[in-house]
Short mmCIF file of C-alpha atoms in Angstrom, two decimals:
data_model
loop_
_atom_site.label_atom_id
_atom_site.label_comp_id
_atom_site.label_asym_id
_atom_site.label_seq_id
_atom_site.Cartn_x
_atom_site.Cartn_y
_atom_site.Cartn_z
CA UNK G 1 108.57 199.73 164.54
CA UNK G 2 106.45 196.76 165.48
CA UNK G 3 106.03 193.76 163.05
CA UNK G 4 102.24 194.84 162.92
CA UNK G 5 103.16 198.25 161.73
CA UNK G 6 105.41 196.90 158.89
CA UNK G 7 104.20 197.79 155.36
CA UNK G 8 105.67 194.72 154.01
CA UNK G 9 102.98 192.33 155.99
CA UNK G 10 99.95 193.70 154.85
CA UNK G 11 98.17 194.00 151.07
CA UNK G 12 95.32 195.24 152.72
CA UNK G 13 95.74 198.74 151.68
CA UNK G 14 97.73 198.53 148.48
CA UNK G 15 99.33 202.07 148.56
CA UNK G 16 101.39 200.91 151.36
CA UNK G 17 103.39 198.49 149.38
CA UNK G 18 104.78 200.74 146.45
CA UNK G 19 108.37 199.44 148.11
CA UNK G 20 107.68 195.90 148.66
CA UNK G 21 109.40 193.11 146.24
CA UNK G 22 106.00 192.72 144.81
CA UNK G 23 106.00 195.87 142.78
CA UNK G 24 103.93 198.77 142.81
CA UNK G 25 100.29 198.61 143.93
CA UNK G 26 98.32 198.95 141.32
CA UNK G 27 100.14 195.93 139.44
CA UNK G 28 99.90 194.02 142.09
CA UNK G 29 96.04 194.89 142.44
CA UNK G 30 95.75 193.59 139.03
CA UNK G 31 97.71 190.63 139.28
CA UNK G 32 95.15 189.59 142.06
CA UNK G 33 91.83 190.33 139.84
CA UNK G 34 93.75 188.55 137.03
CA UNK G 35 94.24 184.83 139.94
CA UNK G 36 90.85 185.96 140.80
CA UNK G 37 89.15 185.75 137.51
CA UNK G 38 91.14 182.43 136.26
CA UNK G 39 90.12 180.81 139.75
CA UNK G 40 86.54 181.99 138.53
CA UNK G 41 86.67 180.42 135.24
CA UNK G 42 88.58 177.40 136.59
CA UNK G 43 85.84 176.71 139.07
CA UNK G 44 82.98 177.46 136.47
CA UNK G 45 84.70 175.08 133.48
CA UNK G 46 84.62 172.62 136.72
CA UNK G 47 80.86 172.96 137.61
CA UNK G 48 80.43 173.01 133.60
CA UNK G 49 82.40 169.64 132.83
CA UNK G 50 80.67 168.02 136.10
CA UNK G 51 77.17 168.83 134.88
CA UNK G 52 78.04 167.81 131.82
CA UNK G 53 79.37 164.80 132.86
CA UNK G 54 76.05 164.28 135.13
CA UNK G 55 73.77 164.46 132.18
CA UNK G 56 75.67 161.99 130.22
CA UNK G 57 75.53 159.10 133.40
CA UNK G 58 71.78 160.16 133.80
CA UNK G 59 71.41 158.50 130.06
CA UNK G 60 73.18 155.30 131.41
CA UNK G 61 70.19 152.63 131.71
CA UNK G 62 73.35 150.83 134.57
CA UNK G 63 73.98 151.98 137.74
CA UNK G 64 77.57 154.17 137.09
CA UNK G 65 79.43 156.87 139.05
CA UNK G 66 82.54 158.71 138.68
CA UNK G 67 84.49 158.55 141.75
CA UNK G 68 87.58 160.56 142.98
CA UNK G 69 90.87 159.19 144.53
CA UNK G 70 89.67 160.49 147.67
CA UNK G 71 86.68 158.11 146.97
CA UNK G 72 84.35 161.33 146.99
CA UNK G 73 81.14 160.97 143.95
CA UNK G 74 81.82 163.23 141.16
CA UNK G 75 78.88 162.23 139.33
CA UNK G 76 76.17 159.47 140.22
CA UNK G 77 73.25 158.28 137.68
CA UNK G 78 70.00 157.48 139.48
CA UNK G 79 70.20 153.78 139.20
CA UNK G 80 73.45 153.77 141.00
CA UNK G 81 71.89 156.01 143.90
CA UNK G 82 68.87 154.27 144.32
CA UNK G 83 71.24 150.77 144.21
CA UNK G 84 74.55 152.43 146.12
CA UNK G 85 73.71 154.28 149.79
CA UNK G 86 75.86 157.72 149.80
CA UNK G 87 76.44 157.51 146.05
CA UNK G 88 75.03 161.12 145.39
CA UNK G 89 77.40 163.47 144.28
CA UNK G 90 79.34 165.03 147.03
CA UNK G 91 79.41 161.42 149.13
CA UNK G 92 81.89 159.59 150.14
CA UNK G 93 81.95 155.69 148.87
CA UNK G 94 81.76 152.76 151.49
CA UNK G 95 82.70 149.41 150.23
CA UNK G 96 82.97 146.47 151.94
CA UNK G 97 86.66 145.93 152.45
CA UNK G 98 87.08 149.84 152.73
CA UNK G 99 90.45 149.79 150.41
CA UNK G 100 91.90 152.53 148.17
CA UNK G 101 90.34 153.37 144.65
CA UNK G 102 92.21 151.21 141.89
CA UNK G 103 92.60 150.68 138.68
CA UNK G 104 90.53 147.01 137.72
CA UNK G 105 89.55 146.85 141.43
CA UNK G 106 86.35 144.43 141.99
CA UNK G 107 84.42 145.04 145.67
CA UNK G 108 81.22 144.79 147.22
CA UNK G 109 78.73 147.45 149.32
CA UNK G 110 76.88 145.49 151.45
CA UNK G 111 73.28 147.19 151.99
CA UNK G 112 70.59 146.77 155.17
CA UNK G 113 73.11 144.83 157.05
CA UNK G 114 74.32 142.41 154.07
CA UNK G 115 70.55 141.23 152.77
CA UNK G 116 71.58 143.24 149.58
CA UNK G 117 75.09 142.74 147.90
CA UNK G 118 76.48 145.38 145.68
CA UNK G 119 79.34 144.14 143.15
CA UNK G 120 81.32 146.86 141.57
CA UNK G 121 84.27 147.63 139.20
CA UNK G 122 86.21 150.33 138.42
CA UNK G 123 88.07 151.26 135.60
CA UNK G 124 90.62 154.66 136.46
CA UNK G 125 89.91 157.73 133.77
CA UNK G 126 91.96 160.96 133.43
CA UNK G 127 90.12 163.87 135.25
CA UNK G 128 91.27 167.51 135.51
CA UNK G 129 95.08 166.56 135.58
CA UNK G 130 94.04 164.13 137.93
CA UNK G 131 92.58 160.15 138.28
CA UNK G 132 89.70 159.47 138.38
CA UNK G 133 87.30 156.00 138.65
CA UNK G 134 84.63 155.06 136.70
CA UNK G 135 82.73 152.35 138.77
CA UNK G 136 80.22 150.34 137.37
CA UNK G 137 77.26 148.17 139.10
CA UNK G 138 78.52 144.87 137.63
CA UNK G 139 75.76 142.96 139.73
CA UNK G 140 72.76 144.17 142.41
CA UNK G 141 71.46 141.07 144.78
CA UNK G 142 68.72 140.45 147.30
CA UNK G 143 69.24 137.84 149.48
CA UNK G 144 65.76 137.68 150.95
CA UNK G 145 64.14 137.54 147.15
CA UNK G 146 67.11 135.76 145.18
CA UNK G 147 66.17 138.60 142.65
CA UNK G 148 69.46 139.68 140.67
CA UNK G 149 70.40 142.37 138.08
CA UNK G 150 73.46 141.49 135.94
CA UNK G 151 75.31 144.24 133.76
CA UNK G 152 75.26 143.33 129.76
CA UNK G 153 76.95 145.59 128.09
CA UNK G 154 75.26 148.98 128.91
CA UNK G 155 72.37 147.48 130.16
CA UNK G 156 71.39 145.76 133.62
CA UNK G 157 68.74 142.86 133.09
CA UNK G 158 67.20 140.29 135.53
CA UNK G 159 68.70 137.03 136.12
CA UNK G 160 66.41 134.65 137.57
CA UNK G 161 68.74 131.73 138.50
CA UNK G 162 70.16 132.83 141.95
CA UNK G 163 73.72 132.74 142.77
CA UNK G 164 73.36 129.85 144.94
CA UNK G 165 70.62 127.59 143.94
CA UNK G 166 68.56 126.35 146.64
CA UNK G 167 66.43 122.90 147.38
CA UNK G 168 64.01 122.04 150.01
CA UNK G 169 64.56 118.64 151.65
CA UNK G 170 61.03 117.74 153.82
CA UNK G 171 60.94 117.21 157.27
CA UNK G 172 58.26 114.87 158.64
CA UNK G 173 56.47 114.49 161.99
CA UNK G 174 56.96 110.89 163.38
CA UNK G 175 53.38 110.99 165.02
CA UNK G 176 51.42 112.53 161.92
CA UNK G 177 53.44 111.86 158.81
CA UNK G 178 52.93 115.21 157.80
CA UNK G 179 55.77 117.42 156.24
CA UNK G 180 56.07 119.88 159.36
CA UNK G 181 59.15 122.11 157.92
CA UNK G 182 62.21 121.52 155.54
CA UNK G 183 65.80 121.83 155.15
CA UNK G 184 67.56 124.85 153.02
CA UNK G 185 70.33 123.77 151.44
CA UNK G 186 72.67 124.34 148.27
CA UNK G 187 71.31 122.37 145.23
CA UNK G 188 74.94 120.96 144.92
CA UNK G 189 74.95 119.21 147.91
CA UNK G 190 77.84 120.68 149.55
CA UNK G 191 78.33 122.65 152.87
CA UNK G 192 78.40 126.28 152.56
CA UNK G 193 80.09 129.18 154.51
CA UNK G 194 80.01 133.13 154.44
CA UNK G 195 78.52 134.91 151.52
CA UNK G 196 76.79 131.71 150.16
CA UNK G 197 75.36 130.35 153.55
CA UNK G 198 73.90 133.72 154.21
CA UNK G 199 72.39 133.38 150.54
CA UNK G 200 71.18 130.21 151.50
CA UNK G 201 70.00 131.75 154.81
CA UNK G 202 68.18 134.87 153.27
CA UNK G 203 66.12 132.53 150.71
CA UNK G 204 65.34 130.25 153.83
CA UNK G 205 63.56 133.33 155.72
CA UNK G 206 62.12 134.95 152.19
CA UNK G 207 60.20 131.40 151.74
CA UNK G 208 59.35 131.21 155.63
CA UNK G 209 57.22 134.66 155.32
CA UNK G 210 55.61 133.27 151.88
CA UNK G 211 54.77 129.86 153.51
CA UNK G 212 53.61 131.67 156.77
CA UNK G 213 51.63 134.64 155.78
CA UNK G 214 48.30 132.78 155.19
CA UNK G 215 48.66 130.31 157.86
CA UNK G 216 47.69 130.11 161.37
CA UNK G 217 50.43 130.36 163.69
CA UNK G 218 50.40 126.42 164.54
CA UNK G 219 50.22 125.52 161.14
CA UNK G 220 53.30 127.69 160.16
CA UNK G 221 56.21 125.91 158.85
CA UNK G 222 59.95 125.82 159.79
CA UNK G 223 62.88 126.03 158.02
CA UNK G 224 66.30 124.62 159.09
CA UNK G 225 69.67 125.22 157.43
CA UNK G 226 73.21 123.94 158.07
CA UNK G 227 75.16 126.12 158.99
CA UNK G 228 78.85 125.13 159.65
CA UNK G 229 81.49 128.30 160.70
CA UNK G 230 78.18 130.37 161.45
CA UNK G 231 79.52 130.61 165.36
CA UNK G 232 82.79 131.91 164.53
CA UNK G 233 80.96 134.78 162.00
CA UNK G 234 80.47 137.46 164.52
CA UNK G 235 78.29 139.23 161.44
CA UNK G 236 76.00 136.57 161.36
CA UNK G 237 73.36 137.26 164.09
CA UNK G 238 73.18 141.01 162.73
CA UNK G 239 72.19 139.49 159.52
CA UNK G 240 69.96 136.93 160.30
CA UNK G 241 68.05 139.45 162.23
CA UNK G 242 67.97 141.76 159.40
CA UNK G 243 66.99 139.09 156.99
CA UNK G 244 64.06 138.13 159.30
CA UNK G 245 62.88 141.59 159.86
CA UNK G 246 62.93 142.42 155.65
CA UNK G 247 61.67 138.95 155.21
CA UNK G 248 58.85 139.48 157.60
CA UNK G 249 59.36 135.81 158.45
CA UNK G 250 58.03 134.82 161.95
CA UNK G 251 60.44 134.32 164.73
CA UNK G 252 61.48 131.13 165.78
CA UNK G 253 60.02 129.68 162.57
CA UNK G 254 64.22 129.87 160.73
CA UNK G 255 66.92 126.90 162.84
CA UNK G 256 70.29 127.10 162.00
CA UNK G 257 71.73 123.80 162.62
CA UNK G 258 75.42 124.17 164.12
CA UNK G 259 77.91 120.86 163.88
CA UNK G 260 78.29 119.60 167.44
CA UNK G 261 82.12 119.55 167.42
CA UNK G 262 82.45 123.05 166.67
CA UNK G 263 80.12 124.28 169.49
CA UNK G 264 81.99 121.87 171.86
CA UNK G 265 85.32 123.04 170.63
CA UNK G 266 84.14 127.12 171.03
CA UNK G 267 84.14 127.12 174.67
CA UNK G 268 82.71 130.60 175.88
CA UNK G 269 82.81 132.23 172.27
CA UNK G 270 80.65 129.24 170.80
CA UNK G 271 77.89 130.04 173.89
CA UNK G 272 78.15 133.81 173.26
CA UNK G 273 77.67 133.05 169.39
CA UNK G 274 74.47 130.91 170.13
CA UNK G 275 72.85 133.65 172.15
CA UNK G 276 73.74 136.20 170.10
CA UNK G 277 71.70 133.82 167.60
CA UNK G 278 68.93 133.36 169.39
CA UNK G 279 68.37 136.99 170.42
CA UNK G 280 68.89 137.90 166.72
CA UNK G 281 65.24 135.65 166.32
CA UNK G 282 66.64 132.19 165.07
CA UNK G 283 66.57 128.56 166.83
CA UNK G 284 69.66 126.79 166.62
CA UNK G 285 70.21 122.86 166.80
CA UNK G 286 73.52 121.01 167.43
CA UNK G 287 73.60 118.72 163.70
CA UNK G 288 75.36 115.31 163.76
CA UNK G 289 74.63 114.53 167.53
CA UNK G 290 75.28 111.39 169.19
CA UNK G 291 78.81 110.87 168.38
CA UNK G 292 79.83 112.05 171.89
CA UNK G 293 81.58 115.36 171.14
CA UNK G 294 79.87 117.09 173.95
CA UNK G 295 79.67 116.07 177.33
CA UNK G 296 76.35 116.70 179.70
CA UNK G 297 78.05 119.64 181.98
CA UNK G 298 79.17 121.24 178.35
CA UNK G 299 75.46 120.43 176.67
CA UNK G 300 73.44 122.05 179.72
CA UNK G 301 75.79 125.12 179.21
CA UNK G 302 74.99 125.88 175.27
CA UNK G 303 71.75 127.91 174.51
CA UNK G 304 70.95 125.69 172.17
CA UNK G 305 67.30 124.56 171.18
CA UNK G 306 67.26 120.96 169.77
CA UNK G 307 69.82 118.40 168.56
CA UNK G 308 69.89 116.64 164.77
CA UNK G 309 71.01 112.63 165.99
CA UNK G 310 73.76 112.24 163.62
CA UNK G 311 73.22 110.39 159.92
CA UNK G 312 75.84 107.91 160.39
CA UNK G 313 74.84 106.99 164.26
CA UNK G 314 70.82 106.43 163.24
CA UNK G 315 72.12 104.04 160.00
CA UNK G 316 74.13 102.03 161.93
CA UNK G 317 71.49 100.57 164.22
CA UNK G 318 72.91 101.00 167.35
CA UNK G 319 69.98 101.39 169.61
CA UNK G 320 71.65 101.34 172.64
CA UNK G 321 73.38 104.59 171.64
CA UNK G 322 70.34 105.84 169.80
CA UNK G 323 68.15 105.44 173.36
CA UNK G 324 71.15 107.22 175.07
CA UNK G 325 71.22 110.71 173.07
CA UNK G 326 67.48 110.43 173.03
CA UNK G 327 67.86 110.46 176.69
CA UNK G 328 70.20 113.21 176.79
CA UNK G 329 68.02 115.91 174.66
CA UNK G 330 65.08 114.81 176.66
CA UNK G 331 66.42 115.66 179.87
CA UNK G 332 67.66 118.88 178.58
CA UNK G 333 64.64 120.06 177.02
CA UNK G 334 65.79 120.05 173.74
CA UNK G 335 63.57 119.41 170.55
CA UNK G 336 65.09 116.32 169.03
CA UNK G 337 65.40 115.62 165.05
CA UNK G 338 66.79 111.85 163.14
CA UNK G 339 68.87 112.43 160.06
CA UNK G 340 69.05 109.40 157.86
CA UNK G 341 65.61 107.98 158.11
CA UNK G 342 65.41 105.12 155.66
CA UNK G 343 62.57 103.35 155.87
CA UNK G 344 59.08 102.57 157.93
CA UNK G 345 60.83 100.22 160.50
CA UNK G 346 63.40 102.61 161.35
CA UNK G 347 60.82 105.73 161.50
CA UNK G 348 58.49 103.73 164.01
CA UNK G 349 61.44 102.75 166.40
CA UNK G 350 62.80 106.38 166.36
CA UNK G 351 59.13 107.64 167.47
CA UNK G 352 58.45 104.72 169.95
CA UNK G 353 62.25 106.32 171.49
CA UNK G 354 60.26 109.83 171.55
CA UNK G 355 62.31 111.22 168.40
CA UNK G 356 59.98 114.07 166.92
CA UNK G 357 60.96 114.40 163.69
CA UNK G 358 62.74 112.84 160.83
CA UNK G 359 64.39 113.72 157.61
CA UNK G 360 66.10 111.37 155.13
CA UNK G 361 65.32 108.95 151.66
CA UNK G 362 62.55 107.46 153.24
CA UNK G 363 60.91 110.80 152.56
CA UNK G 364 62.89 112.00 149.45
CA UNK G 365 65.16 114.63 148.09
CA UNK G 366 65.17 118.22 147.53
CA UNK G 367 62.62 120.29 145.71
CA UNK G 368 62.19 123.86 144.27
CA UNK G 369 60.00 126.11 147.06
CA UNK G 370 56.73 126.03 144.91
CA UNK G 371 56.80 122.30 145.22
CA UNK G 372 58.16 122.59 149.00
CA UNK G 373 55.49 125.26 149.58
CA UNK G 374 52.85 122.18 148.16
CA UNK G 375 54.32 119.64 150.61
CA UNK G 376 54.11 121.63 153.98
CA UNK G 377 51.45 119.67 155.98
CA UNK G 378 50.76 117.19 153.31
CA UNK G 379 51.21 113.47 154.61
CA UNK G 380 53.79 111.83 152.69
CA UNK G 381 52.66 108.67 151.10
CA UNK G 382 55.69 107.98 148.95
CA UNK G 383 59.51 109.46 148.42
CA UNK G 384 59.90 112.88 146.56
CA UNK G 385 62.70 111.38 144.31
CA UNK G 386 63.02 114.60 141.83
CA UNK G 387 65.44 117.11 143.03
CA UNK G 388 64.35 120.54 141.48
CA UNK G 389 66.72 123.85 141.46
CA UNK G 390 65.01 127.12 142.80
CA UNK G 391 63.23 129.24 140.79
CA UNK G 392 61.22 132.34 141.17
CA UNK G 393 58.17 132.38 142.33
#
C-alpha cells in the first residue's frame, strides 16, 4: 500500500478514519465544526473589539493610534492619519530611527522629506493576550511655516512660538545702501546643527517665497544662513530642495554659508556635498574667509558661489590681507560679502576694494520677519538696535 492510499493521511472523507487515533468520524467531524465555530467567534469578537476600539479614537480631538508589536495600526483616529503617512489601519508604522515598539519610547516620522516633524510616544496596553502601543501625537511641526500643534491633555492646540526662534540680521549693498537680503539665524546667537539648522533653514525659504511673491525678479531678496556640519549631512540637499519646492521660494534666492575650514578639510566629500547643494537649488558661500584655510588650487576646485571675509580679519584692519582675499574671490568669480562692518569709514574702503556687500553693527541686529520683510530695499539711515524673536505672520 502506498503512503497516498493510507487511510490514516487523509480527513478528507471522514468514513475512512473510523480506525485512526482520532476516533470515529463523526466525532471527529464535530470536533472540527466545534474549532470552526470558536475560530468564527474569535475572529468576529476581534473585528467587534477593533471597531469598537476605532469609534472610541475617532472621538479623540489628538492624533492617537493603537499599534501592534509588529508595528502594524490596529486602530488610527483621523487626526493621526491626516498627520502620520501609513497610519490607517492595516499599515505598517515608519519612524525615523526605525526601532522596535516600546514601552515610554519617544521618536519622530519625518514627513515630505523632513519639512514636517512628527513627535510621538507610546505607552504599551494589554491587547488580546498580547501588547499592544498606544502612541500619541505629542507634537506636529512645519518647518517651512514654523506652525506647531502641541498635545494638552486630550487636546492638540497651536503654539505660535517656534521651536527655534529665528532673527533677521540685514545685509546691505555697499554701492546703494539698500538692505539687499538678510541673515537667518537662531535668536540665541549660537551656531546650530541638524534638526535645528534645518528649522532655521525651512523658516529661511518660508520667508524667501513671502518676501518674493510680489516682487520682480531683480528686486527679490536673499536669504543666507550659517550653516556649520551641513557638508557632512548627506540629508541635507534632499531637504533643502524639498523645503524650496513646498516653500515655493525662488531658486538661488536661499545661501547657505559653509565655514571655510571644514570645506578645506572635506577633500572630495566636501566638493560632492557642495554640488549636491547647489543642484538641490541653494547658493553656498565659504563664511569666515581670509584666514588662509584654503589654498587657490583647493578654492578653484569647490563649487562654491561667494565667500563671507571673515569678522575677525575685516576688524583688525589689515588691508593688505583684506586687498588679498578680495583678490582671490575676484579672480574666481565668486560673489564676495564683509562680516563685521562697523562703521562708514570701514564700509567705503571695503567698496572702493570691490566688496559687494556688508553685514555687521554698523547696520544693526536681528529682527522678527515682518520688520525684516519692511527693511528689504529700504536704505538704511541708522542701526536697527532692537533684536525681535519670530513671530507669525
Amino acid at each position: 500500500m502506498s503512503l497516498h492510499d493510507s487511510p490514516h493521511t487523509s480527513v478528507d472523507d471522514p468514513s475512512r478514519i473510523d480506525a485512526s487515533p482520532f476516533g470515529p468520524a463523526d466525532e471527529v467531524a464535530r470536533l472540527l465544526e466545534v474549532t470552526e465555530a470558536r475560530m468564527s467567534a474569535l475572529r468576529e469578537a476581534l473585528e467587534n473589539s477593533e471597531r469598537r476600539l476605532q469609534s472610541v479614537v475617532d472621538a479623540l480631538p489628538i492624533g492617537i493610534a493603537v499599534v501592534g508589536g509588529d508595528r502594524r495600526v490596529i486602530a488610527s483616529n483621523p487626526v493621526a492619519q491626516a498627520l502620520i503617512p501609513d497610519c490607517a489601519p492595516g499599515d505598517i508604522l515608519l519612524t525615523e530611527d526605525d526601532r522596535e515598539m516600546a514601552d515610554g519610547m519617544d521618536t519622530v516620522v519625518r514627513v515630505a522629506n523632513g519639512t514636517r516633524r512628527i513627535n510621538l510616544r507610546s505607552q504599551a496596553i494589554a491587547w488580546d493576550d498580547s501588547t499592544a502601543f498606544l502612541v500619541v501625537v505629542e507634537e506636529a511641526e512645519d518647518m517651512v511655516t514654523g506652525r506647531r500643534l502641541r498635545r494638552s491633555g486630550a487636546t492638540a492646540r497651536p503654539i505660535a512660538t517656534p521651536a527655534v526662534p529665528a532673527i533677521f540680521a540685514p545685509v546691505v549693498d555697499l554701492a546703494t545702501g539698500r538692505v539687499a537680503g538678510v541673515i537667518a539665524k537662531p535668536a540665541e546667537s549660537t551656531d546650530v546643527t541638524g534638526p535645528a539648522l534645518q528649522r532655521i533653514i525651512a523658516r529661511a525659504a518660508g520667508v524667501l517665497a513671502e518676501w518674493s511673491a510680489d516682487r520682480h525678479v531683480s528686486e527679490q531678496p536673499f536669504v543666507m544662513v550659517s550653516a556649520p556640519g551641513a557638508i557632512g549631512d548627506r540629508g541635507l540637499p534632499p531637504f533643502v530642495e524639498a523645503v524650496i519646492r513646498r516653500a515655493g521660494a525662488p531658486r538661488n534666492r536661499l545661501w547657505l554659508r559653509i565655514p571655510e575650514h571644514e570645506a578645506a578639510a572635506g577633500g572630495e566629500l566636501a566638493r560632492e556635498a557642495l554640488a549636491e547643494l547647489r543642484r538641490a537649488g541653494v547658493r553656498t558661500a565659504l563664511e569666515r574667509f581670509g584666514g588662509g584655510a584654503s589654498g587657490m588650487d583647493a578654492l578653484q576646485t569647490l563649487p562654491v558661489d561667494g565667500v563671507v571675509l571673515d569678522e575677525a580679519l575685516v576688524g583688525s584692519g589689515d588691508w593688505t590681507v583684506i586687498q588679498t582675499a578680495m583678490s582671490v574671490a575676484r579672480h574666481l568669480g565668486l560673489v564676495p560679502f564683509a562680516s563685521g562692518v562697523e562703521d562708514d569709514a570701514m564700509a567705503t574702503r571695503l567698496r572702493a576694494l570691490g566688496c559687494r556687500n556688508g553685514e555687521g553693527a554698523l547696520y544693526g541686529d536681528g529682527v522678527g520677519p515682518k520688520e525684516a520683510a519692511a527693511l528689504v530695499g529700504q536704505r538704511v539711515t541708522e542701526p536697527i538696535l532692537e533684536a525681535v524673536g519670530d513671530s507669525p505672520a
